Amino acid sequence: MSKLEQKIREILLRARISKAYKGYPYLEYAIYLVIEDESRLCHIYNDVYVKVAEHYGVAPSAVEKNLRTLRDAFWQNYGYEYFKEQCGVILYSRPFPREIIEILAEQVEKELRNE
């Protein structure tokens, strides 16, 4: 496992995002893809969801649905506080999955730069 993959898992663990959800590995890989090429955020469906779906052998719609489910659980349990305290981001409503991917990718990159 690469240093980047380890850092992604560390951040997700700290954010209390549970591995019990189908969307967990999709989120890990989506963050990895966005860190690899930030411009993928501009075309999130084709450049991230489709690539994650191909990687895991599922439909892109399943990736999107499972990321929304994961987002909802995260947001209800700890998401607002995590983003505010750890990332310095204040969100007033439940974010889109794309926004979660973007914020977490930025957090991973920031921590890697500081090491």
CSV table of C-alpha atoms in Angstrom, one decimal:
chain,number,residue,atom,x,y,z
A,1,MET,CA,0.0,0.0,0.0
A,2,SER,CA,1.4,3.4,-1.0
A,3,LYS,CA,1.8,6.3,1.4
A,4,LEU,CA,-1.1,8.1,-0.4
A,5,GLU,CA,-3.4,5.1,0.1
A,6,GLN,CA,-2.4,4.9,3.7
A,7,LYS,CA,-3.1,8.6,4.3
A,8,ILE,CA,-6.5,8.3,2.6
A,9,ARG,CA,-7.5,5.5,4.9
A,10,GLU,CA,-6.2,7.4,7.9
A,11,ILE,CA,-8.3,10.5,7.0
A,12,LEU,CA,-11.4,8.3,6.5
A,13,LEU,CA,-10.8,6.6,9.8
A,14,ARG,CA,-10.4,9.9,11.6
A,15,ALA,CA,-13.6,11.1,9.9
A,16,ARG,CA,-15.4,8.1,11.3
A,17,ILE,CA,-16.4,6.9,7.9
A,18,SER,CA,-17.4,3.3,8.3
A,19,LYS,CA,-16.0,0.5,6.2
A,20,ALA,CA,-19.3,-1.2,6.7
A,21,TYR,CA,-20.8,0.7,3.7
A,22,LYS,CA,-20.5,-0.5,0.1
A,23,GLY,CA,-19.5,3.1,-0.8
A,24,TYR,CA,-16.4,3.1,1.4
A,25,PRO,CA,-14.0,1.6,-1.2
A,26,TYR,CA,-15.6,3.7,-3.9
A,27,LEU,CA,-14.9,6.8,-1.8
A,28,GLU,CA,-11.3,5.7,-1.2
A,29,TYR,CA,-10.6,5.2,-4.9
A,30,ALA,CA,-12.5,8.4,-5.9
A,31,ILE,CA,-10.3,10.4,-3.5
A,32,TYR,CA,-7.2,8.7,-5.0
A,33,LEU,CA,-8.4,9.6,-8.6
A,34,VAL,CA,-9.0,13.2,-7.7
A,35,ILE,CA,-5.6,13.6,-6.0
A,36,GLU,CA,-4.0,12.0,-9.1
A,37,ASP,CA,-5.8,14.6,-11.4
A,38,GLU,CA,-7.8,17.4,-9.8
A,39,SER,CA,-9.5,18.3,-13.1
A,40,ARG,CA,-11.6,15.1,-12.7
A,41,LEU,CA,-13.8,17.1,-10.4
A,42,CYS,CA,-15.1,19.1,-13.4
A,43,HIS,CA,-16.6,15.9,-14.9
A,44,ILE,CA,-17.2,13.9,-11.8
A,45,TYR,CA,-19.5,11.4,-13.4
A,46,ASN,CA,-17.4,10.4,-16.4
A,47,ASP,CA,-13.9,11.0,-14.9
A,48,VAL,CA,-14.5,9.6,-11.4
A,49,TYR,CA,-17.7,7.6,-11.0
A,50,VAL,CA,-17.2,5.7,-14.3
A,51,LYS,CA,-13.6,5.0,-13.5
A,52,VAL,CA,-14.5,3.8,-10.0
A,53,ALA,CA,-17.2,1.6,-11.4
A,54,GLU,CA,-14.8,0.1,-14.0
A,55,HIS,CA,-12.3,-0.6,-11.2
A,56,TYR,CA,-14.8,-2.4,-9.0
A,57,GLY,CA,-16.9,-4.0,-11.8
A,58,VAL,CA,-20.2,-2.2,-10.9
A,59,ALA,CA,-22.4,0.3,-12.7
A,60,PRO,CA,-21.6,4.0,-12.3
A,61,SER,CA,-25.1,4.5,-11.0
A,62,ALA,CA,-24.3,2.1,-8.1
A,63,VAL,CA,-21.2,4.1,-7.3
A,64,GLU,CA,-23.2,7.3,-7.2
A,65,LYS,CA,-25.9,5.7,-5.1
A,66,ASN,CA,-23.5,4.2,-2.6
A,67,LEU,CA,-21.5,7.4,-2.2
A,68,ARG,CA,-24.8,9.2,-1.5
A,69,THR,CA,-25.7,6.6,1.2
A,70,LEU,CA,-22.2,6.9,2.7
A,71,ARG,CA,-22.5,10.7,2.6
A,72,ASP,CA,-25.9,10.7,4.4
A,73,ALA,CA,-24.6,8.4,7.2
A,74,PHE,CA,-21.4,10.5,7.6
A,75,TRP,CA,-23.4,13.7,7.7
A,76,GLN,CA,-25.8,12.5,10.3
A,77,ASN,CA,-23.2,11.1,12.5
A,78,TYR,CA,-20.2,13.5,12.5
A,79,GLY,CA,-19.7,15.1,9.1
A,80,TYR,CA,-20.5,18.7,10.0
A,81,GLU,CA,-18.2,18.7,13.0
A,82,TYR,CA,-15.4,16.9,11.2
A,83,PHE,CA,-15.4,19.4,8.3
A,84,LYS,CA,-15.5,22.3,10.7
A,85,GLU,CA,-12.8,21.1,13.1
A,86,GLN,CA,-10.4,19.1,10.9
A,87,CYS,CA,-10.8,20.8,7.5
A,88,GLY,CA,-11.7,24.3,8.4
A,89,VAL,CA,-14.8,24.1,6.2
A,90,ILE,CA,-18.2,25.2,7.4
A,91,LEU,CA,-21.1,23.7,5.5
A,92,TYR,CA,-24.6,24.8,6.2
A,93,SER,CA,-26.4,22.0,4.3
A,94,ARG,CA,-25.6,18.4,3.4
A,95,PRO,CA,-22.9,18.4,0.7
A,96,PHE,CA,-23.0,16.6,-2.6
A,97,PRO,CA,-20.7,13.5,-2.8
A,98,ARG,CA,-18.5,15.5,-5.2
A,99,GLU,CA,-17.9,18.1,-2.4
A,100,ILE,CA,-17.0,15.4,0.1
A,101,ILE,CA,-14.5,13.9,-2.3
A,102,GLU,CA,-13.0,17.3,-3.0
A,103,ILE,CA,-12.7,18.3,0.7
A,104,LEU,CA,-11.3,15.0,1.8
A,105,ALA,CA,-8.8,14.9,-1.2
A,106,GLU,CA,-7.6,18.4,-0.2
A,107,GLN,CA,-7.2,17.3,3.4
A,108,VAL,CA,-5.2,14.3,2.4
A,109,GLU,CA,-2.9,16.5,0.2
A,110,LYS,CA,-2.5,19.1,2.9
A,111,GLU,CA,-1.4,16.4,5.5
A,112,LEU,CA,1.0,14.8,3.0
A,113,ARG,CA,2.6,18.2,2.3
A,114,ASN,CA,3.0,18.8,6.1
A,115,GLU,CA,4.8,15.5,6.7
